[in-house]
């Protein structure tokens, strides 16, 4: 008997152990282990293949690069031998001319060929350069101090004449007696040896380079960046790439290979970044891992689902009970009223009514009936009107079709009268569940959002979107009925002055008042809208086809705008410029009407503002001309930035320089940098024609920075040439002066060009300074503290007061040429000039007169102690080479009388 009991006990335990949710996970371990063993095997195979491919590609690249470099070096050495032979045969003075005549010199754009005599003086070069001494350079002394006949390759260096870094390839030149007679030199840009870089093969972080046997990089390129001078451990590199390791210049791990070059103390190096070469392997590894994880997850999910199914069966009833309790609690806490409805059928099985089976407390607030009285009652008793308002048909359709429906309505009965409600009816077995939500607040918010989407938040007027919609409708109506409409663009004159002077709050208040005034001048079916800023649009439908018929209302609007507006304790006044178009005379579609109205408005601005102009076709021609000029300016600036333009080169900006002369000594002490533009089709474009357009478009900031850098670079070249010190003046536009990074840009330009701050003078107009006096003075003091000089240009034509003038940290006043032009004949101009000279000297400032063209003007200025002059009498604006010639002539001693 005990044996039977033990057998049953064992069978029960064995049965429990063999239950699905225990046995199945144990068996699932076998395929799980197999999945991961196979995954790691495939990953290892992929890794070996990727490494082998990277090594093979590295070997191919170094072989290719070695062949390219050897060809280049052989050509350079051949040039050195030709130079050596020509010098030994014809002498250094004519050797280059002989070779040039025979077409044996390398291209001057890529190579510089030069000859140094035994003392290290460059006696000839192609292209030509200023004479200079290389006697102390390593590439010279190695031949002078040794009798080696092998070529020498210098490190990548810059020199005084050629600031760009380059390599020097040299060979010794012997005289007839076999003694040292100098060296033949070929200079090459280091980038020449890295131009073979192919991103399609080397990637973004690949490496190619030319390394000296001393371990110093002559040229090294990684991606788009070319560098030199780094120490490269050649001893760590192998002829063929083996394993990746960190390489110069950035420490990136690469498959690197090296080939030492026969006949030159150089080695060709290439490298492929491990991260890029192994990227495909990593992607495949990730795919293998994702697949293994997915398969494992799927296996575990299936096993888990089957195991959980057996375990869940015993707890299903308890879960259901808990769910019911949770649902009841949630429904009571819900903000929605819900009703569980059971269908009431007649003898034919047709739905004739619905019984409220369950509800919650929120339902009391919607219906006004306690929920205890709702349960067990028919809907026809509770809500008799539900058969006539469509609710009954909606419930029947949900029960019959089995599809949920949702609808909104505004309650017409108590207790929710006037409020917006939303109902959602979902079919359930034997009936439906209806939920009712109060959405009044959402409806109000939607209405508010809808209003904001089509109206300006500040003025409440229609915005750009609503204006366009109404214009579209007005055009359609006019087309359909054969009528006319008018459209006016309105721009406030002087608004910026109010906004900047009194603050944005004052500007906002002004816009609201002006909007109300214009609206009061219009009819009920007219539309006044705000485009943004200080721009408004007026749409006048159903008007006469005669433009003159609109004059009274336009004049009424203009006068209403010009009336003073009291803001706080201050009365301000603005005017407006209006451009008016008529449909269909000035355009047959909204886009054309808007564009032409804008053109007419700008015409009103050009004619002095505070007026209205009807559109004419000539206005678009003017706009098109501006657009064409602006596009030409952008192309010219891009072309100018891409390479240094020659003076007068078509399609580029370039600088001319006008000398400034000391009236006492007659010597040049400075120049003014003046921008010029030769259009490829229209020839020279006058500066007044394109400078203003550059200001409007914002392009003046980039152009001004280019002028500043170019002028500073040229001034530094004059300093390096040993010429008399002079100051270069650069004009600063209003847009530039207000740019917050102006001081920083000037400091960077001086630092990059190496020009001393004292050699730079900035010229600003007095009208510019008066736009924001406090900011202008602060910015001028920053520049003066930096060491930059400041000058007020066109003095006497602006509106600066003497109290403001004495606060400016300036060093020079410039008399405007309008006062100099008639100086010899006009007593008024003479009086103004004398006043400016006296004022400047009283304030310890130097005074310069511009536009001096006659001897009479010069004599008057000199006689009245004007310090300096500038004008065509001495010289018009000329290229930099002409200034160089003038300064060299100035260095020559004066001939005795």
PDB file of N, CA and C in Angstrom, residues 230-262:
ATOM      1  N   UNK A 230      53.625  67.874 -39.431  1.00  0.00           N
ATOM      2  CA  UNK A 230      53.462  66.958 -38.319  1.00  0.00           C
ATOM      3  C   UNK A 230      54.585  65.902 -38.317  1.00  0.00           C
ATOM      4  N   UNK A 231      54.829  65.364 -37.149  1.00  0.00           N
ATOM      5  CA  UNK A 231      55.766  64.245 -37.042  1.00  0.00           C
ATOM      6  C   UNK A 231      54.995  62.954 -37.297  1.00  0.00           C
ATOM      7  N   UNK A 232      55.492  62.146 -38.226  1.00  0.00           N
ATOM      8  CA  UNK A 232      54.839  60.892 -38.575  1.00  0.00           C
ATOM      9  C   UNK A 232      55.820  59.753 -38.326  1.00  0.00           C
ATOM     10  N   UNK A 233      55.388  58.773 -37.526  1.00  0.00           N
ATOM     11  CA  UNK A 233      56.259  57.651 -37.155  1.00  0.00           C
ATOM     12  C   UNK A 233      56.292  56.636 -38.303  1.00  0.00           C
ATOM     13  N   UNK A 234      57.228  56.868 -39.251  1.00  0.00           N
ATOM     14  CA  UNK A 234      57.330  55.958 -40.398  1.00  0.00           C
ATOM     15  C   UNK A 234      57.747  54.551 -39.982  1.00  0.00           C
ATOM     16  N   UNK A 235      58.520  54.490 -38.858  1.00  0.00           N
ATOM     17  CA  UNK A 235      59.028  53.173 -38.462  1.00  0.00           C
ATOM     18  C   UNK A 235      57.889  52.243 -38.018  1.00  0.00           C
ATOM     19  N   UNK A 236      56.737  52.825 -37.666  1.00  0.00           N
ATOM     20  CA  UNK A 236      55.604  51.983 -37.259  1.00  0.00           C
ATOM     21  C   UNK A 236      54.819  51.466 -38.452  1.00  0.00           C
ATOM     22  N   UNK A 237      55.062  52.089 -39.631  1.00  0.00           N
ATOM     23  CA  UNK A 237      54.278  51.708 -40.803  1.00  0.00           C
ATOM     24  C   UNK A 237      54.971  50.582 -41.566  1.00  0.00           C
ATOM     25  N   UNK A 238      54.160  49.740 -42.193  1.00  0.00           N
ATOM     26  CA  UNK A 238      54.658  48.652 -43.003  1.00  0.00           C
ATOM     27  C   UNK A 238      54.368  48.942 -44.473  1.00  0.00           C
ATOM     28  N   UNK A 239      55.094  48.238 -45.346  1.00  0.00           N
ATOM     29  CA  UNK A 239      54.837  48.413 -46.768  1.00  0.00           C
ATOM     30  C   UNK A 239      53.393  48.055 -47.104  1.00  0.00           C
ATOM     31  N   UNK A 240      52.882  47.033 -46.464  1.00  0.00           N
ATOM     32  CA  UNK A 240      51.488  46.647 -46.664  1.00  0.00           C
ATOM     33  C   UNK A 240      50.761  46.751 -45.333  1.00  0.00           C
ATOM     34  N   UNK A 241      49.517  47.266 -45.413  1.00  0.00           N
ATOM     35  CA  UNK A 241      48.736  47.447 -44.190  1.00  0.00           C
ATOM     36  C   UNK A 241      48.480  46.098 -43.527  1.00  0.00           C
ATOM     37  N   UNK A 242      48.717  46.042 -42.199  1.00  0.00           N
ATOM     38  CA  UNK A 242      48.481  44.807 -41.449  1.00  0.00           C
ATOM     39  C   UNK A 242      47.333  45.015 -40.468  1.00  0.00           C
ATOM     40  N   UNK A 243      47.601  45.796 -39.446  1.00  0.00           N
ATOM     41  CA  UNK A 243      46.567  46.069 -38.450  1.00  0.00           C
ATOM     42  C   UNK A 243      46.422  47.580 -38.307  1.00  0.00           C
ATOM     43  N   UNK A 244      45.222  48.046 -38.071  1.00  0.00           N
ATOM     44  CA  UNK A 244      45.036  49.487 -37.893  1.00  0.00           C
ATOM     45  C   UNK A 244      45.641  49.969 -36.575  1.00  0.00           C
ATOM     46  N   UNK A 245      46.126  51.201 -36.590  1.00  0.00           N
ATOM     47  CA  UNK A 245      46.661  51.818 -35.377  1.00  0.00           C
ATOM     48  C   UNK A 245      46.515  53.338 -35.522  1.00  0.00           C
ATOM     49  N   UNK A 246      46.579  54.086 -34.417  1.00  0.00           N
ATOM     50  CA  UNK A 246      46.396  55.545 -34.484  1.00  0.00           C
ATOM     51  C   UNK A 246      47.490  56.194 -35.325  1.00  0.00           C
ATOM     52  N   UNK A 247      47.091  57.081 -36.258  1.00  0.00           N
ATOM     53  CA  UNK A 247      48.040  57.760 -37.133  1.00  0.00           C
ATOM     54  C   UNK A 247      47.870  59.270 -37.023  1.00  0.00           C
ATOM     55  N   UNK A 248      48.936  59.978 -37.392  1.00  0.00           N
ATOM     56  CA  UNK A 248      48.873  61.433 -37.456  1.00  0.00           C
ATOM     57  C   UNK A 248      47.942  61.823 -38.614  1.00  0.00           C
ATOM     58  N   UNK A 249      47.368  63.022 -38.631  1.00  0.00           N
ATOM     59  CA  UNK A 249      47.580  64.061 -37.605  1.00  0.00           C
ATOM     60  C   UNK A 249      46.523  64.061 -36.509  1.00  0.00           C
ATOM     61  N   UNK A 250      45.520  63.172 -36.610  1.00  0.00           N
ATOM     62  CA  UNK A 250      44.372  63.257 -35.714  1.00  0.00           C
ATOM     63  C   UNK A 250      44.217  62.049 -34.800  1.00  0.00           C
ATOM     64  N   UNK A 251      45.143  61.091 -34.866  1.00  0.00           N
ATOM     65  CA  UNK A 251      45.072  59.935 -33.981  1.00  0.00           C
ATOM     66  C   UNK A 251      44.020  58.922 -34.359  1.00  0.00           C
ATOM     67  N   UNK A 252      43.417  59.061 -35.562  1.00  0.00           N
ATOM     68  CA  UNK A 252      42.395  58.104 -36.002  1.00  0.00           C
ATOM     69  C   UNK A 252      43.072  56.770 -36.356  1.00  0.00           C
ATOM     70  N   UNK A 253      42.448  55.672 -35.974  1.00  0.00           N
ATOM     71  CA  UNK A 253      42.984  54.344 -36.297  1.00  0.00           C
ATOM     72  C   UNK A 253      42.776  54.082 -37.789  1.00  0.00           C
ATOM     73  N   UNK A 254      43.855  53.730 -38.491  1.00  0.00           N
ATOM     74  CA  UNK A 254      43.794  53.521 -39.928  1.00  0.00           C
ATOM     75  C   UNK A 254      44.612  52.287 -40.327  1.00  0.00           C
ATOM     76  N   UNK A 255      44.218  51.694 -41.473  1.00  0.00           N
ATOM     77  CA  UNK A 255      45.046  50.714 -42.152  1.00  0.00           C
ATOM     78  C   UNK A 255      46.040  51.514 -42.994  1.00  0.00           C
ATOM     79  N   UNK A 256      47.271  51.699 -42.521  1.00  0.00           N
ATOM     80  CA  UNK A 256      48.226  52.583 -43.155  1.00  0.00           C
ATOM     81  C   UNK A 256      49.317  51.777 -43.852  1.00  0.00           C
ATOM     82  N   UNK A 257      49.754  52.283 -45.034  1.00  0.00           N
ATOM     83  CA  UNK A 257      50.829  51.670 -45.794  1.00  0.00           C
ATOM     84  C   UNK A 257      51.809  52.748 -46.233  1.00  0.00           C
ATOM     85  N   UNK A 258      53.070  52.365 -46.446  1.00  0.00           N
ATOM     86  CA  UNK A 258      54.107  53.323 -46.810  1.00  0.00           C
ATOM     87  C   UNK A 258      54.943  52.737 -47.949  1.00  0.00           C
ATOM     88  N   UNK A 259      55.369  53.615 -48.856  1.00  0.00           N
ATOM     89  CA  UNK A 259      56.300  53.254 -49.918  1.00  0.00           C
ATOM     90  C   UNK A 259      57.419  54.310 -49.949  1.00  0.00           C
ATOM     91  N   UNK A 260      58.637  53.890 -49.699  1.00  0.00           N
ATOM     92  CA  UNK A 260      59.771  54.820 -49.763  1.00  0.00           C
ATOM     93  C   UNK A 260      60.135  55.024 -51.235  1.00  0.00           C
ATOM     94  N   UNK A 261      60.378  56.287 -51.608  1.00  0.00           N
ATOM     95  CA  UNK A 261      60.528  56.668 -53.008  1.00  0.00           C
ATOM     96  C   UNK A 261      61.992  56.690 -53.398  1.00  0.00           C
ATOM     97  N   UNK A 262      62.320  55.992 -54.455  1.00  0.00           N
ATOM     98  CA  UNK A 262      63.703  55.895 -54.902  1.00  0.00           C
ATOM     99  C   UNK A 262      64.163  57.242 -55.470  1.00  0.00           C
TER     100      UNK A 262
END
